[in-house]
Amino acid sequence: MSEQKSSIVGRAWSRWMSVPLWLQILIGMLLGIVTGVGVGEQAIALKPIGTLFVNTIKMLIVPLVFCSLIVGVTSMQDTAKMGRIGFKSFLFYLGTTSIAITLGLAVGHFMQPGSGLGMEADLNLSAVKEVPSVMETLINIVPTNPIAALASGQILQVIVFAVALGIALVLIGEHGKPAIKVFESLAEAMYKLTDMIMKLAPYGVFGLMAWVAGEYGVDMLMPLIKVIIAVYVGCFIHVAGFYSLVLSVFARLNPVQFFKGISNALAVAYTTSSSAGSLPASMKCASESLGINKKISSFVLPLGTTINMDGTALYQGVTALFVAQAFGIDLTWVDYITIILTATLASIGTAGVPGAGLVMLTLVLTTVGLPLEGVALIAGIDRVLDMARTVVNVSGDLVATTVIAKSEGELNVDHYNADMQQSVLIAEQLSVQDGEAVNRGELGGAERV
């Protein structure tokens, strides 16, 4: 009897493991929501499962960013090409961020999420964080102690040090090749570790969604449901409309194929609410599903995690108008322009971690003279909003990487257009070919397409 049960369990497990990862994550998400709504606040007991998954992802971030950036920089022996890609990335991210904040203001203007609330400025501000000045942000870009930056997870400082070290390794020529090979090996190990950890995603997503659904029940969300709907509508328009247009016009690629390819990364982004935490999944999707050369994705994606905040900027637009409407304050066109410029510039260096949007919102509200009490009001539903805006941030990172890779001739179009199963097979074949080439000394570990 026990053998029969073991056989049934074994077959069920084999069938479950044969299900595509994106579908496993979706099932985990739906089961988590149902469980959270069903058991209510008791679902907090499942939070450690999600926390453990998030911690494993955080474990990857610093070494993955550091190693992959060095490999990405050193694989581009042409320093002019490296500068060109960096310039394209910076312009793309700033441009899309300014469009996102404009869209957020438009959605907030037409949907009027805060109208009729008639609130007064008497809420608790104890949770509001101090916003660093622009000069302080610029000064803090360069680490005084790179080891401390690595240990404390200061991603922007890690990026600056990794890029500088990568450039130095290229400039010293033959003397830098042994170190480059070490970083290539470490990067490959991090890619494999990412693949292993992503297999835990369905269970981590289940725990996180059960906790969120139990903690933020429908009753708590109802008073602020209009602002939630407004942010989600804006995010959907930006992703499905604007990003699809960018892919179709500038890269001549099928947007549907793109979104199929990044579904795993978006599922992780939605449940973890962390752009940085989604980076391992994004890098995996870029190489395995979209056919992007790793020397592009390992450079552009970490950069986007730091400076691309399209979703956060869109959220700033909607919530700034929500606060103005809730407190009965009329904004002028000058205020609108100020919000656009402030949110766009403030996105540079904003950490891609949960809750960073509240710090930016404080800056935006202060700039145009809106009550900071609005931050405390939004904080109650920030987690729900954070999930949507992180999806936009991660989507924007991958769109930028795809467009730039296509413009540089570093995107395998046949790989991109293949279905998901074929994409995995192609990626595995290329990985084997690259491994053989590395053993023969013909190819660096980053030269994979």
PDB file of N, CA, C and O in Angstrom, residues 353-380:
ATOM      1  N   VAL A 353      14.376  48.507  -4.317  1.00  0.00           N
ATOM      2  CA  VAL A 353      13.935  47.631  -3.242  1.00  0.00           C
ATOM      3  C   VAL A 353      12.545  48.062  -2.802  1.00  0.00           C
ATOM      4  O   VAL A 353      12.116  49.196  -3.061  1.00  0.00           O
ATOM      5  N   PRO A 354      11.782  47.149  -2.133  1.00  0.00           N
ATOM      6  CA  PRO A 354      10.429  47.512  -1.703  1.00  0.00           C
ATOM      7  C   PRO A 354      10.423  48.763  -0.829  1.00  0.00           C
ATOM      8  O   PRO A 354      11.239  48.910   0.075  1.00  0.00           O
ATOM      9  N   GLY A 355       9.465  49.658  -1.088  1.00  0.00           N
ATOM     10  CA  GLY A 355       9.280  50.839  -0.257  1.00  0.00           C
ATOM     11  C   GLY A 355      10.028  52.072  -0.697  1.00  0.00           C
ATOM     12  O   GLY A 355       9.806  53.153  -0.153  1.00  0.00           O
ATOM     13  N   ALA A 356      10.943  51.944  -1.685  1.00  0.00           N
ATOM     14  CA  ALA A 356      11.719  53.112  -2.112  1.00  0.00           C
ATOM     15  C   ALA A 356      10.814  54.186  -2.721  1.00  0.00           C
ATOM     16  O   ALA A 356      11.152  55.371  -2.691  1.00  0.00           O
ATOM     17  N   GLY A 357       9.664  53.790  -3.246  1.00  0.00           N
ATOM     18  CA  GLY A 357       8.748  54.744  -3.863  1.00  0.00           C
ATOM     19  C   GLY A 357       8.237  55.788  -2.884  1.00  0.00           C
ATOM     20  O   GLY A 357       7.969  56.933  -3.265  1.00  0.00           O
ATOM     21  N   LEU A 358       8.092  55.421  -1.605  1.00  0.00           N
ATOM     22  CA  LEU A 358       7.613  56.379  -0.608  1.00  0.00           C
ATOM     23  C   LEU A 358       8.622  57.505  -0.400  1.00  0.00           C
ATOM     24  O   LEU A 358       8.240  58.645  -0.148  1.00  0.00           O
ATOM     25  N   VAL A 359       9.909  57.183  -0.475  1.00  0.00           N
ATOM     26  CA  VAL A 359      10.936  58.212  -0.327  1.00  0.00           C
ATOM     27  C   VAL A 359      10.847  59.198  -1.488  1.00  0.00           C
ATOM     28  O   VAL A 359      10.902  60.421  -1.294  1.00  0.00           O
ATOM     29  N   MET A 360      10.694  58.668  -2.704  1.00  0.00           N
ATOM     30  CA  MET A 360      10.547  59.537  -3.873  1.00  0.00           C
ATOM     31  C   MET A 360       9.280  60.363  -3.787  1.00  0.00           C
ATOM     32  O   MET A 360       9.263  61.534  -4.168  1.00  0.00           O
ATOM     33  N   LEU A 361       8.194  59.767  -3.296  1.00  0.00           N
ATOM     34  CA  LEU A 361       6.927  60.498  -3.176  1.00  0.00           C
ATOM     35  C   LEU A 361       7.088  61.672  -2.217  1.00  0.00           C
ATOM     36  O   LEU A 361       6.551  62.759  -2.461  1.00  0.00           O
ATOM     37  N   THR A 362       7.828  61.469  -1.128  1.00  0.00           N
ATOM     38  CA  THR A 362       8.088  62.555  -0.179  1.00  0.00           C
ATOM     39  C   THR A 362       8.788  63.720  -0.875  1.00  0.00           C
ATOM     40  O   THR A 362       8.445  64.893  -0.679  1.00  0.00           O
ATOM     41  N   LEU A 363       9.770  63.394  -1.717  1.00  0.00           N
ATOM     42  CA  LEU A 363      10.499  64.418  -2.452  1.00  0.00           C
ATOM     43  C   LEU A 363       9.583  65.181  -3.407  1.00  0.00           C
ATOM     44  O   LEU A 363       9.614  66.413  -3.478  1.00  0.00           O
ATOM     45  N   VAL A 364       8.739  64.447  -4.139  1.00  0.00           N
ATOM     46  CA  VAL A 364       7.836  65.072  -5.108  1.00  0.00           C
ATOM     47  C   VAL A 364       6.828  65.983  -4.412  1.00  0.00           C
ATOM     48  O   VAL A 364       6.597  67.121  -4.843  1.00  0.00           O
ATOM     49  N   LEU A 365       6.225  65.494  -3.336  1.00  0.00           N
ATOM     50  CA  LEU A 365       5.231  66.296  -2.613  1.00  0.00           C
ATOM     51  C   LEU A 365       5.859  67.558  -2.028  1.00  0.00           C
ATOM     52  O   LEU A 365       5.260  68.638  -2.058  1.00  0.00           O
ATOM     53  N   THR A 366       7.078  67.427  -1.502  1.00  0.00           N
ATOM     54  CA  THR A 366       7.771  68.580  -0.932  1.00  0.00           C
ATOM     55  C   THR A 366       8.057  69.629  -1.999  1.00  0.00           C
ATOM     56  O   THR A 366       7.912  70.834  -1.772  1.00  0.00           O
ATOM     57  N   THR A 367       8.452  69.182  -3.178  1.00  0.00           N
ATOM     58  CA  THR A 367       8.831  70.090  -4.262  1.00  0.00           C
ATOM     59  C   THR A 367       7.683  70.988  -4.688  1.00  0.00           C
ATOM     60  O   THR A 367       7.886  72.170  -4.999  1.00  0.00           O
ATOM     61  N   VAL A 368       6.461  70.459  -4.720  1.00  0.00           N
ATOM     62  CA  VAL A 368       5.316  71.253  -5.180  1.00  0.00           C
ATOM     63  C   VAL A 368       4.439  71.729  -4.025  1.00  0.00           C
ATOM     64  O   VAL A 368       3.338  72.230  -4.233  1.00  0.00           O
ATOM     65  N   GLY A 369       4.915  71.548  -2.786  1.00  0.00           N
ATOM     66  CA  GLY A 369       4.206  72.098  -1.638  1.00  0.00           C
ATOM     67  C   GLY A 369       2.942  71.373  -1.239  1.00  0.00           C
ATOM     68  O   GLY A 369       2.036  71.968  -0.644  1.00  0.00           O
ATOM     69  N   LEU A 370       2.847  70.070  -1.526  1.00  0.00           N
ATOM     70  CA  LEU A 370       1.679  69.288  -1.112  1.00  0.00           C
ATOM     71  C   LEU A 370       1.904  68.729   0.288  1.00  0.00           C
ATOM     72  O   LEU A 370       3.040  68.517   0.708  1.00  0.00           O
ATOM     73  N   PRO A 371       0.825  68.483   1.056  1.00  0.00           N
ATOM     74  CA  PRO A 371       0.964  67.998   2.437  1.00  0.00           C
ATOM     75  C   PRO A 371       1.686  66.649   2.492  1.00  0.00           C
ATOM     76  O   PRO A 371       1.298  65.701   1.805  1.00  0.00           O
ATOM     77  N   LEU A 372       2.705  66.564   3.331  1.00  0.00           N
ATOM     78  CA  LEU A 372       3.428  65.301   3.489  1.00  0.00           C
ATOM     79  C   LEU A 372       2.594  64.249   4.213  1.00  0.00           C
ATOM     80  O   LEU A 372       2.948  63.076   4.226  1.00  0.00           O
ATOM     81  N   GLU A 373       1.492  64.664   4.798  1.00  0.00           N
ATOM     82  CA  GLU A 373       0.581  63.697   5.405  1.00  0.00           C
ATOM     83  C   GLU A 373       0.090  62.677   4.384  1.00  0.00           C
ATOM     84  O   GLU A 373      -0.303  61.564   4.737  1.00  0.00           O
ATOM     85  N   GLY A 374       0.098  63.075   3.117  1.00  0.00           N
ATOM     86  CA  GLY A 374      -0.327  62.169   2.046  1.00  0.00           C
ATOM     87  C   GLY A 374       0.533  60.926   1.961  1.00  0.00           C
ATOM     88  O   GLY A 374       0.067  59.864   1.536  1.00  0.00           O
ATOM     89  N   VAL A 375       1.811  61.040   2.388  1.00  0.00           N
ATOM     90  CA  VAL A 375       2.699  59.877   2.365  1.00  0.00           C
ATOM     91  C   VAL A 375       2.194  58.812   3.334  1.00  0.00           C
ATOM     92  O   VAL A 375       2.161  57.620   3.014  1.00  0.00           O
ATOM     93  N   ALA A 376       1.793  59.248   4.537  1.00  0.00           N
ATOM     94  CA  ALA A 376       1.258  58.308   5.518  1.00  0.00           C
ATOM     95  C   ALA A 376      -0.024  57.660   5.012  1.00  0.00           C
ATOM     96  O   ALA A 376      -0.306  56.486   5.289  1.00  0.00           O
ATOM     97  N   LEU A 377      -0.811  58.429   4.257  1.00  0.00           N
ATOM     98  CA  LEU A 377      -2.056  57.899   3.698  1.00  0.00           C
ATOM     99  C   LEU A 377      -1.768  56.799   2.677  1.00  0.00           C
ATOM    100  O   LEU A 377      -2.382  55.724   2.704  1.00  0.00           O
ATOM    101  N   ILE A 378      -0.805  57.063   1.798  1.00  0.00           N
ATOM    102  CA  ILE A 378      -0.456  56.105   0.749  1.00  0.00           C
ATOM    103  C   ILE A 378       0.263  54.886   1.323  1.00  0.00           C
ATOM    104  O   ILE A 378       0.157  53.778   0.801  1.00  0.00           O
ATOM    105  N   ALA A 379       1.006  55.082   2.428  1.00  0.00           N
ATOM    106  CA  ALA A 379       1.807  53.998   3.000  1.00  0.00           C
ATOM    107  C   ALA A 379       0.968  52.770   3.335  1.00  0.00           C
ATOM    108  O   ALA A 379       1.448  51.632   3.250  1.00  0.00           O
ATOM    109  N   GLY A 380      -0.300  52.979   3.683  1.00  0.00           N
ATOM    110  CA  GLY A 380      -1.159  51.860   4.042  1.00  0.00           C
ATOM    111  C   GLY A 380      -1.413  50.897   2.905  1.00  0.00           C
ATOM    112  O   GLY A 380      -1.673  49.706   3.124  1.00  0.00           O
TER     113      GLY A 380
END
